[in-house]
PDB file of C-alpha atoms in Angstrom:
ATOM      1  CA  MET C   1    -256.375  99.106-107.280  1.00 79.00           C
ATOM      2  CA  PHE C   2    -255.108  96.617-109.808  1.00 90.00           C
ATOM      3  CA  CYS C   3    -256.590  94.587-112.632  1.00 88.00           C
ATOM      4  CA  LEU C   4    -257.555  91.226-111.189  1.00 88.00           C
ATOM      5  CA  ASN C   5    -256.415  89.519-114.371  1.00 90.00           C
ATOM      6  CA  CYS C   6    -253.038  90.998-115.310  1.00 90.00           C
ATOM      7  CA  GLY C   7    -252.141  93.105-112.253  1.00 90.00           C
ATOM      8  CA  SER C   8    -251.866  96.400-114.152  1.00 92.00           C
ATOM      9  CA  PHE C   9    -253.145  99.580-112.523  1.00 93.00           C
ATOM     10  CA  SER C  10    -256.932  99.888-112.854  1.00 91.00           C
ATOM     11  CA  ILE C  11    -259.756 101.392-110.838  1.00 91.00           C
ATOM     12  CA  PHE C  12    -262.059  98.689-112.218  1.00 91.00           C
ATOM     13  CA  THR C  13    -262.070  94.879-111.838  1.00 93.00           C
ATOM     14  CA  PHE C  14    -260.263  94.536-115.154  1.00 93.00           C
ATOM     15  CA  CYS C  15    -257.994  97.019-116.976  1.00 91.00           C
ATOM     16  CA  LYS C  16    -259.135  98.238-120.392  1.00 92.00           C
ATOM     17  CA  ILE C  17    -256.926  95.776-122.241  1.00 91.00           C
ATOM     18  CA  CYS C  18    -258.132  92.776-120.281  1.00 92.00           C
ATOM     19  CA  GLU C  19    -261.748  93.846-120.459  1.00 92.00           C
ATOM     20  CA  PHE C  20    -261.404  94.279-124.221  1.00 90.00           C
ATOM     21  CA  SER C  21    -259.997  90.733-124.543  1.00 90.00           C
ATOM     22  CA  LEU C  22    -262.781  89.288-122.334  1.00 93.00           C
ATOM     23  CA  LYS C  23    -265.766  91.261-123.604  1.00 89.00           C
ATOM     24  CA  GLU C  24    -266.277  89.255-126.815  1.00 88.00           C
ATOM     25  CA  PRO C  25    -266.427  85.653-125.652  1.00 92.00           C
ATOM     26  CA  THR C  26    -266.832  82.963-128.279  1.00 90.00           C
ATOM     27  CA  LEU C  27    -269.762  80.666-127.564  1.00 93.00           C
ATOM     28  CA  ALA C  28    -268.629  77.058-127.966  1.00 95.00           C
ATOM     29  CA  LEU C  29    -270.703  73.895-127.804  1.00 96.00           C
ATOM     30  CA  ARG C  30    -269.865  70.550-126.268  1.00 96.00           C
ATOM     31  CA  GLU C  31    -272.431  67.778-126.499  1.00 96.00           C
ATOM     32  CA  VAL C  32    -272.261  65.064-123.802  1.00 95.00           C
ATOM     33  CA  GLU C  33    -274.667  62.135-123.874  1.00 94.00           C
ATOM     34  CA  GLY C  34    -276.909  64.150-126.189  1.00 96.00           C
ATOM     35  CA  PHE C  35    -276.947  67.112-123.798  1.00 97.00           C
ATOM     36  CA  LYS C  36    -275.781  70.497-125.083  1.00 98.00           C
ATOM     37  CA  ILE C  37    -273.439  72.489-122.875  1.00 98.00           C
ATOM     38  CA  TYR C  38    -272.364  75.964-124.063  1.00 97.00           C
ATOM     39  CA  SER C  39    -269.242  77.729-122.845  1.00 97.00           C
ATOM     40  CA  PHE C  40    -267.979  81.249-123.281  1.00 97.00           C
ATOM     41  CA  TYR C  41    -264.222  81.038-122.752  1.00 95.00           C
ATOM     42  CA  GLU C  42    -261.398  78.596-123.162  1.00 94.00           C
ATOM     43  CA  TYR C  43    -260.301  77.492-119.719  1.00 93.00           C
ATOM     44  CA  SER C  44    -256.659  78.294-120.459  1.00 91.00           C
ATOM     45  CA  ALA C  45    -257.619  81.933-121.158  1.00 91.00           C
ATOM     46  CA  ILE C  46    -259.286  82.519-117.792  1.00 94.00           C
ATOM     47  CA  LYS C  47    -257.808  79.829-115.482  1.00 92.00           C
ATOM     48  CA  ASN C  48    -256.516  82.329-112.933  1.00 91.00           C
ATOM     49  CA  LEU C  49    -259.897  84.088-112.906  1.00 93.00           C
ATOM     50  CA  ILE C  50    -261.811  80.821-112.368  1.00 92.00           C
ATOM     51  CA  HIS C  51    -259.632  79.976-109.382  1.00 89.00           C
ATOM     52  CA  SER C  52    -260.407  83.331-107.751  1.00 90.00           C
ATOM     53  CA  LYS C  53    -263.704  81.752-106.559  1.00 88.00           C
ATOM     54  CA  HIS C  54    -261.756  80.554-103.524  1.00 81.00           C
ATOM     55  CA  LYS C  55    -260.896  84.077-102.461  1.00 84.00           C
ATOM     56  CA  PHE C  56    -262.841  87.158-101.391  1.00 84.00           C
ATOM     57  CA  HIS C  57    -262.073  89.122-104.551  1.00 88.00           C
ATOM     58  CA  GLY C  58    -263.573  86.270-106.590  1.00 90.00           C
ATOM     59  CA  SER C  59    -267.038  87.726-106.184  1.00 92.00           C
ATOM     60  CA  PHE C  60    -265.904  90.811-108.126  1.00 93.00           C
ATOM     61  CA  VAL C  61    -264.227  88.671-110.797  1.00 95.00           C
ATOM     62  CA  TYR C  62    -267.276  86.437-111.220  1.00 95.00           C
ATOM     63  CA  LYS C  63    -269.650  89.392-111.388  1.00 96.00           C
ATOM     64  CA  ALA C  64    -267.503  91.045-114.077  1.00 95.00           C
ATOM     65  CA  LEU C  65    -267.204  87.817-116.086  1.00 96.00           C
ATOM     66  CA  ALA C  66    -270.936  87.148-115.712  1.00 97.00           C
ATOM     67  CA  ASN C  67    -271.757  90.625-117.043  1.00 95.00           C
ATOM     68  CA  LEU C  68    -269.432  90.104-120.007  1.00 95.00           C
ATOM     69  CA  SER C  69    -270.867  86.723-120.929  1.00 96.00           C
ATOM     70  CA  PHE C  70    -274.009  85.390-119.198  1.00 96.00           C
ATOM     71  CA  LYS C  71    -275.732  88.786-119.179  1.00 96.00           C
ATOM     72  CA  LYS C  72    -275.120  89.294-122.901  1.00 93.00           C
ATOM     73  CA  PHE C  73    -276.346  85.804-123.597  1.00 94.00           C
ATOM     74  CA  ALA C  74    -279.569  86.453-121.672  1.00 94.00           C
ATOM     75  CA  LYS C  75    -280.115  89.704-123.519  1.00 91.00           C
ATOM     76  CA  ASN C  76    -279.880  87.855-126.832  1.00 88.00           C
ATOM     77  CA  PHE C  77    -281.825  84.760-125.749  1.00 86.00           C
ATOM     78  CA  THR C  78    -284.265  84.247-128.610  1.00 80.00           C
ATOM     79  CA  LEU C  79    -286.215  81.140-127.693  1.00 80.00           C
ATOM     80  CA  ASN C  80    -289.772  82.265-127.211  1.00 84.00           C
ATOM     81  CA  LEU C  81    -290.312  80.541-123.906  1.00 90.00           C
ATOM     82  CA  LYS C  82    -289.879  81.216-120.249  1.00 94.00           C
ATOM     83  CA  ALA C  83    -287.118  79.325-118.461  1.00 96.00           C
ATOM     84  CA  ASN C  84    -285.649  79.124-114.984  1.00 97.00           C
ATOM     85  CA  VAL C  85    -281.922  79.462-114.548  1.00 98.00           C
ATOM     86  CA  VAL C  86    -280.605  77.056-111.907  1.00 97.00           C
ATOM     87  CA  ALA C  87    -277.109  77.329-110.505  1.00 96.00           C
ATOM     88  CA  ILE C  88    -275.487  73.990-109.761  1.00 95.00           C
ATOM     89  CA  ASP C  89    -274.810  73.685-106.039  1.00 90.00           C
ATOM     90  CA  ASP C  90    -275.121  77.315-105.077  1.00 90.00           C
ATOM     91  CA  HIS C  91    -274.145  76.829-101.461  1.00 83.00           C
ATOM     92  CA  ILE C  92    -272.564  79.951 -99.965  1.00 83.00           C
ATOM     93  CA  LEU C  93    -268.799  79.491 -99.853  1.00 65.00           C
ATOM     94  CA  HIS C  94    -266.311  82.138 -98.810  1.00 67.00           C
ATOM     95  CA  GLY C  95    -269.151  84.658 -98.270  1.00 84.00           C
ATOM     96  CA  TYR C  96    -270.778  84.203-101.703  1.00 91.00           C
ATOM     97  CA  SER C  97    -271.848  81.617-104.243  1.00 92.00           C
ATOM     98  CA  HIS C  98    -269.968  81.923-107.526  1.00 92.00           C
ATOM     99  CA  THR C  99    -272.644  79.928-109.396  1.00 95.00           C
ATOM    100  CA  ALA C 100    -275.438  82.137-108.026  1.00 95.00           C
ATOM    101  CA  ILE C 101    -273.557  85.177-109.344  1.00 95.00           C
ATOM    102  CA  LEU C 102    -273.565  83.614-112.807  1.00 97.00           C
ATOM    103  CA  ALA C 103    -277.273  82.722-112.574  1.00 97.00           C
ATOM    104  CA  LYS C 104    -278.210  86.239-111.397  1.00 97.00           C
ATOM    105  CA  ALA C 105    -276.625  87.753-114.516  1.00 97.00           C
ATOM    106  CA  MET C 106    -279.105  85.753-116.644  1.00 97.00           C
ATOM    107  CA  SER C 107    -282.122  87.591-115.297  1.00 96.00           C
ATOM    108  CA  SER C 108    -284.189  88.890-118.215  1.00 94.00           C
ATOM    109  CA  LYS C 109    -287.719  89.035-119.626  1.00 91.00           C
ATOM    110  CA  ASN C 110    -287.937  85.253-120.267  1.00 93.00           C
ATOM    111  CA  LEU C 111    -285.199  84.004-117.956  1.00 96.00           C
ATOM    112  CA  ARG C 112    -285.702  83.866-114.194  1.00 96.00           C
ATOM    113  CA  PRO C 113    -282.931  82.691-111.897  1.00 97.00           C
ATOM    114  CA  ILE C 114    -284.064  80.696-108.894  1.00 96.00           C
ATOM    115  CA  TYR C 115    -281.693  79.888-106.090  1.00 95.00           C
ATOM    116  CA  HIS C 116    -281.110  76.994-103.689  1.00 94.00           C
ATOM    117  CA  VAL C 117    -282.736  74.486-106.045  1.00 95.00           C
ATOM    118  CA  LEU C 118    -280.031  71.888-106.552  1.00 94.00           C
ATOM    119  CA  HIS C 119    -277.474  71.152-103.817  1.00 92.00           C
ATOM    120  CA  ALA C 120    -274.909  68.407-103.591  1.00 89.00           C
ATOM    121  CA  THR C 121    -275.214  66.255-100.486  1.00 90.00           C
ATOM    122  CA  SER C 122    -271.667  65.017-100.988  1.00 85.00           C
ATOM    123  CA  LYS C 123    -268.931  67.556-100.331  1.00 80.00           C
ATOM    124  CA  VAL C 124    -266.271  65.752-102.354  1.00 77.00           C
ATOM    125  CA  THR C 125    -263.891  68.030-104.273  1.00 77.00           C
ATOM    126  CA  TYR C 126    -263.376  67.227-107.933  1.00 75.00           C
ATOM    127  CA  SER C 127    -260.568  69.712-108.577  1.00 72.00           C
ATOM    128  CA  GLY C 128    -257.660  67.874-110.234  1.00 73.00           C
ATOM    129  CA  LYS C 129    -259.361  64.470-109.948  1.00 74.00           C
ATOM    130  CA  SER C 130    -259.728  61.883-112.686  1.00 77.00           C
ATOM    131  CA  THR C 131    -262.906  60.969-114.517  1.00 76.00           C
ATOM    132  CA  LYS C 132    -262.979  57.642-112.669  1.00 83.00           C
ATOM    133  CA  PHE C 133    -262.779  59.426-109.313  1.00 83.00           C
ATOM    134  CA  ARG C 134    -265.618  61.731-110.342  1.00 78.00           C
ATOM    135  CA  GLN C 135    -267.781  58.803-111.467  1.00 80.00           C
ATOM    136  CA  ASP C 136    -267.016  56.813-108.291  1.00 84.00           C
ATOM    137  CA  ASN C 137    -267.856  59.792-106.052  1.00 84.00           C
ATOM    138  CA  PRO C 138    -271.107  61.353-107.243  1.00 85.00           C
ATOM    139  CA  ARG C 139    -272.399  64.672-105.949  1.00 88.00           C
ATOM    140  CA  ASN C 140    -275.767  63.099-104.964  1.00 91.00           C
ATOM    141  CA  PHE C 141    -277.828  66.155-105.764  1.00 93.00           C
ATOM    142  CA  LYS C 142    -280.870  67.014-103.667  1.00 94.00           C
ATOM    143  CA  ILE C 143    -283.677  69.111-105.132  1.00 95.00           C
ATOM    144  CA  LEU C 144    -284.761  71.743-102.607  1.00 95.00           C
ATOM    145  CA  LYS C 145    -287.253  73.760-104.781  1.00 94.00           C
ATOM    146  CA  SER C 146    -289.385  73.029-107.816  1.00 94.00           C
ATOM    147  CA  PRO C 147    -288.652  75.084-110.951  1.00 94.00           C
ATOM    148  CA  LYS C 148    -291.826  76.422-112.548  1.00 93.00           C
ATOM    149  CA  TYR C 149    -290.422  76.455-116.088  1.00 96.00           C
ATOM    150  CA  PRO C 150    -287.917  74.428-118.075  1.00 97.00           C
ATOM    151  CA  VAL C 151    -284.384  74.752-116.686  1.00 97.00           C
ATOM    152  CA  ILE C 152    -281.087  76.092-117.940  1.00 98.00           C
ATOM    153  CA  LEU C 153    -278.267  74.720-115.749  1.00 98.00           C
ATOM    154  CA  VAL C 154    -275.403  77.067-114.869  1.00 98.00           C
ATOM    155  CA  ASP C 155    -271.907  76.287-113.619  1.00 96.00           C
ATOM    156  CA  ASP C 156    -268.469  77.880-113.824  1.00 95.00           C
ATOM    157  CA  ILE C 157    -266.488  75.179-115.590  1.00 94.00           C
ATOM    158  CA  ILE C 158    -266.951  71.930-117.435  1.00 94.00           C
ATOM    159  CA  THR C 159    -264.152  69.389-117.317  1.00 90.00           C
ATOM    160  CA  THR C 160    -265.499  65.847-117.724  1.00 89.00           C
ATOM    161  CA  ALA C 161    -269.182  66.959-117.624  1.00 92.00           C
ATOM    162  CA  THR C 162    -269.837  64.498-114.764  1.00 90.00           C
ATOM    163  CA  THR C 163    -271.385  67.190-112.513  1.00 92.00           C
ATOM    164  CA  MET C 164    -273.525  68.689-115.275  1.00 96.00           C
ATOM    165  CA  ILE C 165    -274.888  65.320-116.382  1.00 96.00           C
ATOM    166  CA  GLU C 166    -275.580  64.275-112.811  1.00 95.00           C
ATOM    167  CA  ALA C 167    -277.437  67.567-112.139  1.00 96.00           C
ATOM    168  CA  LYS C 168    -279.462  67.150-115.350  1.00 97.00           C
ATOM    169  CA  SER C 169    -280.350  63.574-114.443  1.00 96.00           C
ATOM    170  CA  ALA C 170    -281.465  64.520-110.929  1.00 96.00           C
ATOM    171  CA  LEU C 171    -283.792  67.221-112.273  1.00 97.00           C
ATOM    172  CA  GLU C 172    -285.173  64.988-115.030  1.00 97.00           C
ATOM    173  CA  LYS C 173    -285.796  62.107-112.614  1.00 96.00           C
ATOM    174  CA  ALA C 174    -287.874  64.555-110.566  1.00 96.00           C
ATOM    175  CA  GLY C 175    -289.905  65.420-113.696  1.00 96.00           C
ATOM    176  CA  PHE C 176    -288.287  68.704-114.735  1.00 97.00           C
ATOM    177  CA  GLU C 177    -287.268  69.571-118.276  1.00 97.00           C
ATOM    178  CA  VAL C 178    -283.635  70.645-118.691  1.00 98.00           C
ATOM    179  CA  LEU C 179    -282.956  72.677-121.852  1.00 97.00           C
ATOM    180  CA  PHE C 180    -279.159  72.964-121.861  1.00 97.00           C
ATOM    181  CA  GLY C 181    -276.146  73.809-119.718  1.00 98.00           C
ATOM    182  CA  LEU C 182    -274.179  77.046-119.723  1.00 98.00           C
ATOM    183  CA  VAL C 183    -270.681  77.510-118.250  1.00 97.00           C
ATOM    184  CA  LEU C 184    -267.982  80.166-118.188  1.00 97.00           C
ATOM    185  CA  ALA C 185    -265.210  77.867-119.416  1.00 96.00           C
ATOM    186  CA  ASP C 186    -264.594  74.519-121.015  1.00 95.00           C
ATOM    187  CA  ALA C 187    -261.468  72.834-119.674  1.00 91.00           C
ATOM    188  CA  ARG C 188    -261.016  70.733-122.789  1.00 86.00           C
ATOM    189  CA  TYR C 189    -259.417  73.844-124.361  1.00 69.00           C
TER     190      TYR C 189
END
């Protein structure tokens, strides 16, 4: 087997060198319209890993990244309140949902992932599209389940924040409190 990041020989998802470079992510903050969105990695550092979501091996990559970042975050989550972790648009694609994998890693004493809560009714693809295109073609989120506690939104990447803000707005319009967003990577870096 080979490291899914650099291609070196490894019996694990990542070789020791790549795992070492990924295991200490730096939590960064981007605030959009007063909403806090935290990210673990610079997009440029894990671009090839993010794009693996379109392939079968992506489930292994996302699980490994989730354990190195989201799981550690959940373990150190210090707010003394219970919260639901909601993956943005966790439809099953290519045999798995990459956002559901990230949400699952957040499971802890005070954090409970719930699935199939927020699905896009529009199947438009934003990859490589402009901010104007994203704004002109909303996801039109549909709420399928009611979170019991305040919500932490989870996605893999933030580019313009259009999706995250639309998901937050949909939940708030339905009467749910959204605490913050959490993503693997911020594309502004």
